[in-house]
Coordinates of C-alpha atoms and ligand atoms in Angstrom, one line a residue:
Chain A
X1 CA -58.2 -1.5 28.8
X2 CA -58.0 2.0 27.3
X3 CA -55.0 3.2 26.6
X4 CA -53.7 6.7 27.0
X5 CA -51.4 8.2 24.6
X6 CA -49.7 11.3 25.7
X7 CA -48.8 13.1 22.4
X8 CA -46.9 16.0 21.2
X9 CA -49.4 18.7 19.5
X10 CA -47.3 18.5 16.4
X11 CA -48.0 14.7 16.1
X12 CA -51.9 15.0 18.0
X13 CA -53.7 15.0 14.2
X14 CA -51.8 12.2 12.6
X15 CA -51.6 9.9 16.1
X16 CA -55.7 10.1 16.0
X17 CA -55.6 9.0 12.6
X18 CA -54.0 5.8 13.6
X19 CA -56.1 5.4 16.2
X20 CA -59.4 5.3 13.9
X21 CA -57.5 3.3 11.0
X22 CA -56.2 0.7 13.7
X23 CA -59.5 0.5 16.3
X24 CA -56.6 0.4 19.0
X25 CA -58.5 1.6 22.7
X26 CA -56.4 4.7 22.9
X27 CA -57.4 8.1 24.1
X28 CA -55.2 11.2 23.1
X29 CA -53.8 13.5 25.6
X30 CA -51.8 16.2 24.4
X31 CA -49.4 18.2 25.3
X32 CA -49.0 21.8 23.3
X33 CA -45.9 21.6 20.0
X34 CA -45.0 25.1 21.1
X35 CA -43.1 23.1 23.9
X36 CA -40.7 22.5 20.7
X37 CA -39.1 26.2 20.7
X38 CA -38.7 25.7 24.6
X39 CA -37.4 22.0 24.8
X40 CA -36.9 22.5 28.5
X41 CA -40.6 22.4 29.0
X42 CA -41.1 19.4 27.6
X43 CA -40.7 16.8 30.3
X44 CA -42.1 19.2 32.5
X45 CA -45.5 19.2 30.8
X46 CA -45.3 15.9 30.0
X47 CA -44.6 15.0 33.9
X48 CA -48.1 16.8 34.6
X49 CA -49.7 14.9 32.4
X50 CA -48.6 11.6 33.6
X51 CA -49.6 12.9 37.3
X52 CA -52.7 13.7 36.2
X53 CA -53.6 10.8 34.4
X54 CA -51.9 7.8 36.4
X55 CA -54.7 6.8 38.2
X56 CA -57.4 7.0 35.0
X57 CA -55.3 5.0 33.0
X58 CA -53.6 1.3 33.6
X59 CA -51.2 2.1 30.7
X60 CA -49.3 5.2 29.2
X61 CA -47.4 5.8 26.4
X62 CA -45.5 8.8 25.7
X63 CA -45.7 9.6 22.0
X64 CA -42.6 12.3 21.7
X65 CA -39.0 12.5 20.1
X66 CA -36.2 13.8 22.6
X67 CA -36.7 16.5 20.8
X68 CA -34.0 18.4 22.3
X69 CA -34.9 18.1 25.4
X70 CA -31.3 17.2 26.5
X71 CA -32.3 13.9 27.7
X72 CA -34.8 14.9 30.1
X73 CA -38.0 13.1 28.7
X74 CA -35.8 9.8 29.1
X75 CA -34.7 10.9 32.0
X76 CA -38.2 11.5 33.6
X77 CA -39.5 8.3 32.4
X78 CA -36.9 6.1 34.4
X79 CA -38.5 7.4 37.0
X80 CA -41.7 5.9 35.7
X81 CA -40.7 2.4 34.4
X82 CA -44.2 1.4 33.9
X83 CA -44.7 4.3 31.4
X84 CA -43.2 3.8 27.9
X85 CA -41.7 6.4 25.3
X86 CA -42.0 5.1 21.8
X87 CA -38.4 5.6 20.3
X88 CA -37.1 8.7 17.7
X89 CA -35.2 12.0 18.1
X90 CA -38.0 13.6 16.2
X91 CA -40.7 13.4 14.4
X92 CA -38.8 14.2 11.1
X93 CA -37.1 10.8 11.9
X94 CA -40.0 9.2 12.6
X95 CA -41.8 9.9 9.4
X96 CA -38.2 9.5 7.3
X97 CA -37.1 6.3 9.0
X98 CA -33.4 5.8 7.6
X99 CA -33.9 7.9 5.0
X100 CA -33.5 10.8 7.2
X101 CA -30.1 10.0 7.9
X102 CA -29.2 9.6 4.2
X103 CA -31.0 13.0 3.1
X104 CA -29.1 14.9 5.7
X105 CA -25.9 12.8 4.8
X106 CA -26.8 13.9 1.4
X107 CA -27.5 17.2 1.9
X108 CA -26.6 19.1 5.7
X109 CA -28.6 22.4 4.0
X110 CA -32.1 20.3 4.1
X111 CA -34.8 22.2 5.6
X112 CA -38.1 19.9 6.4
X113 CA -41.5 19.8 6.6
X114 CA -44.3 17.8 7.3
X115 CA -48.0 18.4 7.2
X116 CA -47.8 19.8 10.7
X117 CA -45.5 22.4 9.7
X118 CA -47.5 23.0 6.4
X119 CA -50.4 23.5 7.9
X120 CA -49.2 25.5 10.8
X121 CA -46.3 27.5 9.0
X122 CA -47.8 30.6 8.6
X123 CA -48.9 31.0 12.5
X124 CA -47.4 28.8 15.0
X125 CA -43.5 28.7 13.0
X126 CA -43.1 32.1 11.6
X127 CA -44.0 33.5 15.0
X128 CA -42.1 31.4 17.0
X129 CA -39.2 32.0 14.8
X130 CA -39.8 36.2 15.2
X131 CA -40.5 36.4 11.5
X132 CA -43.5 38.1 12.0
X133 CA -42.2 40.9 13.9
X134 CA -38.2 41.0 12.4
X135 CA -38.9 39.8 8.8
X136 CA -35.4 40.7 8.2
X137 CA -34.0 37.6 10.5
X138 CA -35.5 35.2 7.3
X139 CA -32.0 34.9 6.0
X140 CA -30.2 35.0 9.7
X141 CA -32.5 31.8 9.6
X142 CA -31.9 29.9 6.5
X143 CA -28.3 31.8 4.8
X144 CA -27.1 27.6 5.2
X145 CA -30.2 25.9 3.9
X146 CA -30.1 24.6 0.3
X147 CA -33.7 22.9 -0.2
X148 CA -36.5 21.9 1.3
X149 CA -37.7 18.1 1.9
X150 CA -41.4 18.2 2.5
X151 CA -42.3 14.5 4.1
X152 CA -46.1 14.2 3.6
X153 CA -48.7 12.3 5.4
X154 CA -51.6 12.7 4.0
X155 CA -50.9 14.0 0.6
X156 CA -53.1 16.3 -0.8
X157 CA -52.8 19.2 -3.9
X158 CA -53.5 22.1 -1.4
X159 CA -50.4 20.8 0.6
X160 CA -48.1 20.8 -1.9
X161 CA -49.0 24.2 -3.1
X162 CA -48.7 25.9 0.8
X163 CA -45.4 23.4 1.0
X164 CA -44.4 25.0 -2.5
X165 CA -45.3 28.9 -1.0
X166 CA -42.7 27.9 1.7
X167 CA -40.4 27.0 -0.4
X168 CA -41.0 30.1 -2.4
X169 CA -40.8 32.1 1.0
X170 CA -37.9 30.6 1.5
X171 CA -36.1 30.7 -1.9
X172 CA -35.3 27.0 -1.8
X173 CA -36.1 24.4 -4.5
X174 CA -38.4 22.2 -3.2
X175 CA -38.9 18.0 -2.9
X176 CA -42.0 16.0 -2.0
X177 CA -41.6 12.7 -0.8
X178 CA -44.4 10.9 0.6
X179 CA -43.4 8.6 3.9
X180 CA -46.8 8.4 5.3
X181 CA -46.7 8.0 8.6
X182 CA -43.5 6.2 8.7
X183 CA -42.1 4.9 12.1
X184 CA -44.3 6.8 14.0
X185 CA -46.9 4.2 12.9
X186 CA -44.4 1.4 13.3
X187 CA -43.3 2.5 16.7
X188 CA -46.8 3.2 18.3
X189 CA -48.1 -0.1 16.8
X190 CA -45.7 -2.4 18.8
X191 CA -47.7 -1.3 21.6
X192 CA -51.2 -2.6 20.5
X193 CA -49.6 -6.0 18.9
X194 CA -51.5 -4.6 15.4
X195 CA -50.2 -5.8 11.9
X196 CA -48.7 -2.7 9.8
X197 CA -51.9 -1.0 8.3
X198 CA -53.3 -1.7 4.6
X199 CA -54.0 1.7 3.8
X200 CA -50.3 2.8 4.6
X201 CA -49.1 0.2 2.8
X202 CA -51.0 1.2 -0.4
X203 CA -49.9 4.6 0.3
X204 CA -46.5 4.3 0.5
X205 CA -45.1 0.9 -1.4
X206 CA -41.4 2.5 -2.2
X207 CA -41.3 5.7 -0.2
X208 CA -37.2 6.0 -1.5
X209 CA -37.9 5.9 -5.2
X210 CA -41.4 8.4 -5.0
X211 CA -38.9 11.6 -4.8
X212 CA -40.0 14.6 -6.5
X213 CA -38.3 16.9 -7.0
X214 CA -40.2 20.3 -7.9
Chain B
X1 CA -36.4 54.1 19.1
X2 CA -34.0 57.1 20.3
X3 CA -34.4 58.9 17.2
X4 CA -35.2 62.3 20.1
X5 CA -31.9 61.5 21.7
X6 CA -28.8 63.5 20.7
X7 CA -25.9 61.0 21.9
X8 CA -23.8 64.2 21.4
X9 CA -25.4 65.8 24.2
X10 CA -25.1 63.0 26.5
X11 CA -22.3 62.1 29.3
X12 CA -20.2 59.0 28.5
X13 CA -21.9 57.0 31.7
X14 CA -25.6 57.6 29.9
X15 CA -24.5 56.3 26.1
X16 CA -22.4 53.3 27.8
X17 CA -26.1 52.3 29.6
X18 CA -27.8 53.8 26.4
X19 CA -25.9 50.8 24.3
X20 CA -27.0 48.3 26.9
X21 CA -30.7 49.4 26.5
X22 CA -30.1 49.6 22.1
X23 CA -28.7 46.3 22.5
X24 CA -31.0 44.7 24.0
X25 CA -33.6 45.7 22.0
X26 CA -31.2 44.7 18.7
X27 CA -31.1 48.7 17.4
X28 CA -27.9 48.3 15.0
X29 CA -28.0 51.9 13.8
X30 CA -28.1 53.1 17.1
X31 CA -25.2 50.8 18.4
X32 CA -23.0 51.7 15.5
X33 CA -23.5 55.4 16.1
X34 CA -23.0 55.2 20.0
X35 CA -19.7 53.4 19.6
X36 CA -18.5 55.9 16.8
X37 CA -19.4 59.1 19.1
X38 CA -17.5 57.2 22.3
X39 CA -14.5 56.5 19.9
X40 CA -14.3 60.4 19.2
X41 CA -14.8 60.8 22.5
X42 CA -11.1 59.2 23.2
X43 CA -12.5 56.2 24.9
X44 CA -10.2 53.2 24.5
X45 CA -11.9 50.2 22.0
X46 CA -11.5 47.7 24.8
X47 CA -13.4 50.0 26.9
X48 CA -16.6 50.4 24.9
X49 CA -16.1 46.7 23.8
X50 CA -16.4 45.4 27.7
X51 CA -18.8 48.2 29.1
X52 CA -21.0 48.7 26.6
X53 CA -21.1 45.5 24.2
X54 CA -20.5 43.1 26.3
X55 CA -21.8 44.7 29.7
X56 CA -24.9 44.6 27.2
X57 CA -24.7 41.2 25.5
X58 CA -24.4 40.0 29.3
X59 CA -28.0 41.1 30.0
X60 CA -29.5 40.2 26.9
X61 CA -27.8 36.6 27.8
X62 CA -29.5 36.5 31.5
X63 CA -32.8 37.2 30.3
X64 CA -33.1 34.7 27.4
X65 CA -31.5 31.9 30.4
X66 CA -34.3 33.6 32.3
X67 CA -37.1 32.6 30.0
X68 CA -38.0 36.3 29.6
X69 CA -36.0 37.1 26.2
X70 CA -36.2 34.6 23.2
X71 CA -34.4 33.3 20.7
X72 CA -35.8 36.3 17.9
X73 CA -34.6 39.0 20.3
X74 CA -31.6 37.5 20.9
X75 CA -30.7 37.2 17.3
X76 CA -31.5 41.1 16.8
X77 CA -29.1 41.7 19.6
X78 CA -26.5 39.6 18.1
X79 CA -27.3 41.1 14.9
X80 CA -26.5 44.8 16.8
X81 CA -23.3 43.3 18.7
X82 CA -21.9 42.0 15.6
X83 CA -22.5 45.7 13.9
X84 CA -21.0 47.4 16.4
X85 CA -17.6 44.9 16.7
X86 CA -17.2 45.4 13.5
X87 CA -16.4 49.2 14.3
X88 CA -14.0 48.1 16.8
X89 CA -12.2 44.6 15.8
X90 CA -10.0 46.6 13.3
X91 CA -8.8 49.1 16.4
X92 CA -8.9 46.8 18.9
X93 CA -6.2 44.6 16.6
X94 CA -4.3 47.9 16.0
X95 CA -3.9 48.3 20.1
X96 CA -2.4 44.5 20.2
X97 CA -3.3 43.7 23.6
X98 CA -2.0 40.1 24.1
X99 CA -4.6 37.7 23.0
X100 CA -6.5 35.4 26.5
X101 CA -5.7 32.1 23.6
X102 CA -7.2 30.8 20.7
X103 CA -10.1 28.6 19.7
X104 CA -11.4 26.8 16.9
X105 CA -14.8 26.8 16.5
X106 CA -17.4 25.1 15.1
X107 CA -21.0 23.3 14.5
X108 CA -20.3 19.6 13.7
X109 CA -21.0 17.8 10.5
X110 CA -24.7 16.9 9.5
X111 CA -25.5 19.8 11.6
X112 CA -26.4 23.8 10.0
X113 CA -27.6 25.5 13.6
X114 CA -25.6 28.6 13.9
X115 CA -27.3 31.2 15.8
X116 CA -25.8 29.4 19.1
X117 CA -22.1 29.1 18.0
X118 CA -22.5 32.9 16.4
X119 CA -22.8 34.1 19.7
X120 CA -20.3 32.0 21.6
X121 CA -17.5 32.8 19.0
X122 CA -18.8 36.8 19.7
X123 CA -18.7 36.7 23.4
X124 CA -15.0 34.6 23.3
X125 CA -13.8 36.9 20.8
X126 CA -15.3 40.3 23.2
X127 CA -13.4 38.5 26.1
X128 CA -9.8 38.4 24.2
X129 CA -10.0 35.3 22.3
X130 CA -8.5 35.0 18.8
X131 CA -11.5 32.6 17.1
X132 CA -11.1 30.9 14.2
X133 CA -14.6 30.2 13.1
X134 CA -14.8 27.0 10.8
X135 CA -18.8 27.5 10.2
X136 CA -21.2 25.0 10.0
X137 CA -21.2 21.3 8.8
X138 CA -17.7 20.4 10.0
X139 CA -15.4 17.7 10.0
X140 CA -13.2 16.0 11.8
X141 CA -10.3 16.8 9.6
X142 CA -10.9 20.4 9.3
X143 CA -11.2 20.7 13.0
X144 CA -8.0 18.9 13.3
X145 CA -6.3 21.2 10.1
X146 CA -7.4 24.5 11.9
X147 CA -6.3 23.5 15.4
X148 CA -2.8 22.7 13.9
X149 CA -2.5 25.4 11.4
X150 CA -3.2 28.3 14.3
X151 CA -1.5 26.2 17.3
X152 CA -5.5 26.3 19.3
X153 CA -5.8 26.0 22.7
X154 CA -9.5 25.4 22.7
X155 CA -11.8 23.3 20.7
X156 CA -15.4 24.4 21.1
X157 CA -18.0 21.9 18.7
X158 CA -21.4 23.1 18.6
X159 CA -24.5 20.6 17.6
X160 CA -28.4 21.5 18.3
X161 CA -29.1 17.9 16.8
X162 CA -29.4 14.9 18.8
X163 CA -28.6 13.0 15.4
X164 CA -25.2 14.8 14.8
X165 CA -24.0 15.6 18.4
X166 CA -22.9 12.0 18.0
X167 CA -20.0 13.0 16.1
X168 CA -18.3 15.1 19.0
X169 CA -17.0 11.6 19.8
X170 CA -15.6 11.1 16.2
X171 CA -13.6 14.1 16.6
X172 CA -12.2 13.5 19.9
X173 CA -11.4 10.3 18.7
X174 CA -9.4 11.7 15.8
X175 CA -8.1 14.2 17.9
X176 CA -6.7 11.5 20.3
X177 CA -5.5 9.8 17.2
X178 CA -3.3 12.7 16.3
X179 CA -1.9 13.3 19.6
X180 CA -3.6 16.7 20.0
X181 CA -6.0 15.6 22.9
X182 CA -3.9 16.5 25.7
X183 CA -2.8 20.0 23.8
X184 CA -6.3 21.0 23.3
X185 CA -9.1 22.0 25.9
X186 CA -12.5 20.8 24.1
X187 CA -15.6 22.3 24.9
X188 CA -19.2 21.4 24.1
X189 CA -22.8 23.2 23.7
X190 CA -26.0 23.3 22.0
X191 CA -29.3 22.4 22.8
X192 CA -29.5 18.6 23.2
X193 CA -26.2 17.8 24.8
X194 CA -25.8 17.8 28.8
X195 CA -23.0 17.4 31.5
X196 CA -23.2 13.6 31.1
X197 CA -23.1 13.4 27.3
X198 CA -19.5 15.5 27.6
X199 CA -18.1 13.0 30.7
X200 CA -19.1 10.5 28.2
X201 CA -17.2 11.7 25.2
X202 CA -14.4 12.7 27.2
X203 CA -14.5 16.4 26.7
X204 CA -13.2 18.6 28.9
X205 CA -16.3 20.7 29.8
X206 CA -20.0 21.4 28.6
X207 CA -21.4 24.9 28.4
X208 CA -25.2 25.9 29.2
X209 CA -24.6 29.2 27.3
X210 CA -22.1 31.9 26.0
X211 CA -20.8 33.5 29.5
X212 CA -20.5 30.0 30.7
X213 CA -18.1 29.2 27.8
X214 CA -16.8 32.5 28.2
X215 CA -15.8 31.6 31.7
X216 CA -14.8 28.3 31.1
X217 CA -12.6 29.0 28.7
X218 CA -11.0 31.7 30.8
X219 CA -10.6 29.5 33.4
X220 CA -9.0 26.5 31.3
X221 CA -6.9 29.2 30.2
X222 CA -5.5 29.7 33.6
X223 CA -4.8 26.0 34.6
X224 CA -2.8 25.7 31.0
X225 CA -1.0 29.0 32.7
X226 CA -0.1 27.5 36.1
X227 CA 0.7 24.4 34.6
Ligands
B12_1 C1 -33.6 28.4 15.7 C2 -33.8 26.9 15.4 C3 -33.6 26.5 14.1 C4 -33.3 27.4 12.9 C5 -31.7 27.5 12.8 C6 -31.2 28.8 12.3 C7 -29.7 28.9 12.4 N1 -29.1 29.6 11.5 O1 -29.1 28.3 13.3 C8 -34.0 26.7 11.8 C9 -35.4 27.1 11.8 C10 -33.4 26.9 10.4 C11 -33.9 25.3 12.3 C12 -33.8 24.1 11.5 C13 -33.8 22.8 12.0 N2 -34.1 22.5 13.3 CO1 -33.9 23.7 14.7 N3 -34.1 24.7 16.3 C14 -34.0 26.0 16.5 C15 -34.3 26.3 18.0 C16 -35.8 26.8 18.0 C17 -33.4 27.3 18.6 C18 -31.9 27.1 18.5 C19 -31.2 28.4 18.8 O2 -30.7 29.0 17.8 N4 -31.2 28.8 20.0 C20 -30.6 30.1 20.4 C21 -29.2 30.0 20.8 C22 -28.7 31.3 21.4 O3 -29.1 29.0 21.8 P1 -28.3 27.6 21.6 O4 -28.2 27.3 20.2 O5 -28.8 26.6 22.5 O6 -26.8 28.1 22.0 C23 -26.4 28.4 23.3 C24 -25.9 27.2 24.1 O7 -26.5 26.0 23.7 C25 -24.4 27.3 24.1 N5 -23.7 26.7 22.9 C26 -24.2 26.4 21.7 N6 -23.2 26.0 20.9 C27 -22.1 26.0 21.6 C28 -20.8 25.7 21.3 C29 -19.8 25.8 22.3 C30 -18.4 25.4 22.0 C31 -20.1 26.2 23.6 C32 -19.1 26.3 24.6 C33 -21.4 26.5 23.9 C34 -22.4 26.5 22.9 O8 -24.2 28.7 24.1 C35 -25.2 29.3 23.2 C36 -25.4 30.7 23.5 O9 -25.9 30.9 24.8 C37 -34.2 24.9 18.6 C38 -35.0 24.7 19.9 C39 -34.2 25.3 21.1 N7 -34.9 26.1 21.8 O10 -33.1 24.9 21.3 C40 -34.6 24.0 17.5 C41 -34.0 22.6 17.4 C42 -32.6 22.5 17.8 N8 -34.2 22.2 16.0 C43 -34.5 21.0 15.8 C44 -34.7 20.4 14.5 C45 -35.2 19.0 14.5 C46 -34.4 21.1 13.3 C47 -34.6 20.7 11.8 C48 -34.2 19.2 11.6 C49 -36.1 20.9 11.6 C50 -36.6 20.9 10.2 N9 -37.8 21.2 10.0 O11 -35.9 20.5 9.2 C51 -33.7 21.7 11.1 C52 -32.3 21.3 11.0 C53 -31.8 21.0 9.7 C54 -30.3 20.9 9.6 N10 -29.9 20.6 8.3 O12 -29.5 21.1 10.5 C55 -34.8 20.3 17.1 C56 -33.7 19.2 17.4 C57 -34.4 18.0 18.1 C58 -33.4 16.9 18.3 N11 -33.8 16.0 19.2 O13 -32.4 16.8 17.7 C59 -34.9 21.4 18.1 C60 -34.4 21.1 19.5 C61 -36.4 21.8 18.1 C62 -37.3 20.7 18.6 N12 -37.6 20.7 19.9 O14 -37.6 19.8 17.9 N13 -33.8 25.2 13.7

């Protein structure tokens, strides 16, 4: 029984990693991570999907945060108890389980990124932002942020240097910490009855204590 | 993007819908000039604060509801608005027109989104309001300090967080704590909150956007009147 996962763009690369490293019978349908800057189109587009797809799939899982939606993804899916949403806010959570809570507790002024946002910073975020056209709104943007936390998942040199160009961009000092893929691999793997993957777990032994700072 | 028009040569009427137009498309310069030539043209400060700014900041407001303006352009506007009440908060404080009431504001601890509050505290202030804006990252205990130290009738938190709108609750519970609930009206915004989140922290009313709050505040303001 294939499953289909409907997934947010900004999670889409990541999610079909888990697939292969797993085997789980999932098929990836995705729905675009522009929808972030425009929250209210999110259970919208997700709703289309699920219309579409109903009927090709017995089972669908909604791979998305609330993110921001004011509640609207959840409440779409109570209309659709058969359909499940794995659980989050966002996928910042996801990757940063309950350290997210205790960076922000930490420090308010934290500014994150992932690999979706490193490898899409330059295109998809500065545009959406308007910092391609109005370069000047850069500090209307960040005048409260303090630092940058970049949560990898696939940690690689050329990574850290675009996350440290951000950072640079940015003038913020910058920290690494590798989380791997966190809850979001926790929270879709409850649906396939898998054990927690080998490679992550070799990947990521003591996420807390692998801070560093740049 | 006027730099052929000579706002000199213009009737009053055309720079009043010439700010509207500058605001919109977040012209500071321009804005600053327009108000300056309507000031030496006699015009009251409340006037070109009302037709122009706000009449203006109105607009720009529908259209990014509307899906046709985002949030970039509506920053630039701000960015204009805020250049152009800077020209006029000193004389419109000089007239001393009686103030509609005052409101702390703020964005809620954990949370650094400003853009949102920004513009309500503009628009409240454009409407009469005195605002006391406590920034971002807020707690409980300075929302309750500044409500007591400038006697508030409004409490508006802001949070664009689903992780820190949370913490409306803690303040409403301290302000119930203190015995301010009943003296203060509390209003709510930001992106991930809803009518049903405020019922369900007991605040008085949730607002979409900034002429909502506007609006709502107004009107809370009456009831405290009649009352
Ligand atoms: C711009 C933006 C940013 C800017 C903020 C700049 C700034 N100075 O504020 C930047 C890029 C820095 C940023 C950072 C982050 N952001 Co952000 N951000 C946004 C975005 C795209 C727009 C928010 C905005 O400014 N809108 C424009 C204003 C005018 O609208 P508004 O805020 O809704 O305000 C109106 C109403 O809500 C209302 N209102 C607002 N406040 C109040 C208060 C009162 C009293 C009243 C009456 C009314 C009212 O009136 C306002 C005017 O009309 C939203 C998505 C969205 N479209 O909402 C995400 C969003 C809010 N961000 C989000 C996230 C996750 C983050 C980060 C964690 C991301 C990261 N990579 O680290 C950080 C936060 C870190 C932190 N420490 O706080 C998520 C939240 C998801 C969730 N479920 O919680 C959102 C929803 C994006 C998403 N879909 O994932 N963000």
């Amino acid at each position: 029984m294939t499953t289909g996962l409907i997934v947010c763009g900004a999670l889409g690369r990541e999610v079909s990693q888990l697939i292969q490293l797993h085997g789980w019978d999932a098929e990836i349908i995705g729905v675009p991570a522009i929808d972030h800057v425009f929250p209210e189109r999110i259970a919208p587009h997700v709703e289309a999907r699920i219309r579409a797809l109903q009927d090709e799939y017995e089972r669908l899982v909604v791979v998305f945060g609330d993110c921001g939606s004011r509640g609207a993804l959840d409440e779409l899916l109570a209309r659709y108890p058969e359909i499940e949403r794995i659980e989050g806010p966002h996928c910042y959570e996801m990757y940063a389980g309950d350290d997210f809570a205790a960076l922000m507790e930490e420090e308010p002024g934290t500014f994150f990124l992932t690999d979706f946002m490193v490898r899409t910073f330059q295109g998809l975020i500065l545009k959406s932002m308007g910092l391609d056209r109005y370069p000047e709104l850069k500090d209307e943007y960040f005048r409260n942020y303090k630092r940058v936390v970049y949560l990898t998942q696939n940690d690689s040199p050329p990574y850290r240097q675009k996350a440290r160009e951000i950072a640079a961009y940015l003038g913020l000092p910058l920290e690494i910490r590798p989380t791997g893929w966190g809850e979001l691999e926790n929270r879709i793997r409850i649906h396939f009855n898998t054990t927690p993957s080998a490679l992550q777990g070799a990947q990521d032994a003591d996420p807390v204590n692998k801070t560093h700072p740049e | 993007m006027n730099d052929e028009i000579n706002i000199q040569e213009l009737p009053t009427e055309e720079i009043l819908e010439l700010m509207q137009e500058d605001l919109y498309d977040g012209l500071a310069d321009e804005i600053v000039a327009e108000v300056k030539e309507l000031l030496k043209r006699g015009l009251a400060p409340y006037e070109i604060l009302s037709d122009g700014l706000i009449a203006g900041m109105d607009a720009v407001g529908d259209d990014f509801r509307d899906g046709i303006l985002f949030v970039p352009e509506v920053l630039m506007a701000a960015k204009a608005m805020k250049a152009g009440m800077e020209v006029l908060r000193p004389l419109l404080a000089e007239t001393g027109v009686e103030k509609t009431g005052t409101v702390v504001l703020g964005t809620v601890k954990g949370d650094i989104h400003d853009i949102g509050k920004n513009l309500v505290g503009m628009m409240l202030e454009g409407a009469g309001f005195e605002v006391v804006d406590l920034g971002t990252n807020t707690s409980a205990d300075d929302f309750l300090a500044a409500i007591k130290e400038h006697n508030a009738h409004i409490l508006g938190m802001s949070a664009l967080l689903t992780t820190t709108m949370t913490y409306m609750r803690v303040v409403i519970e301290a302000l119930k704590e203190a015995g301010l609930r009943e003296r203060v009206t509390v209003l709510v915004g930001g992106a991930p909150l809803n009518d049903a989140f405020a019922e369900d922290i007991e605040a008085d009313a949730y607002c979409r956007d900034a002429a909502i709050a506007v609006e709502t505040a107004k009107k809370y303001m009456q009831i405290r009147k009649a009352e």
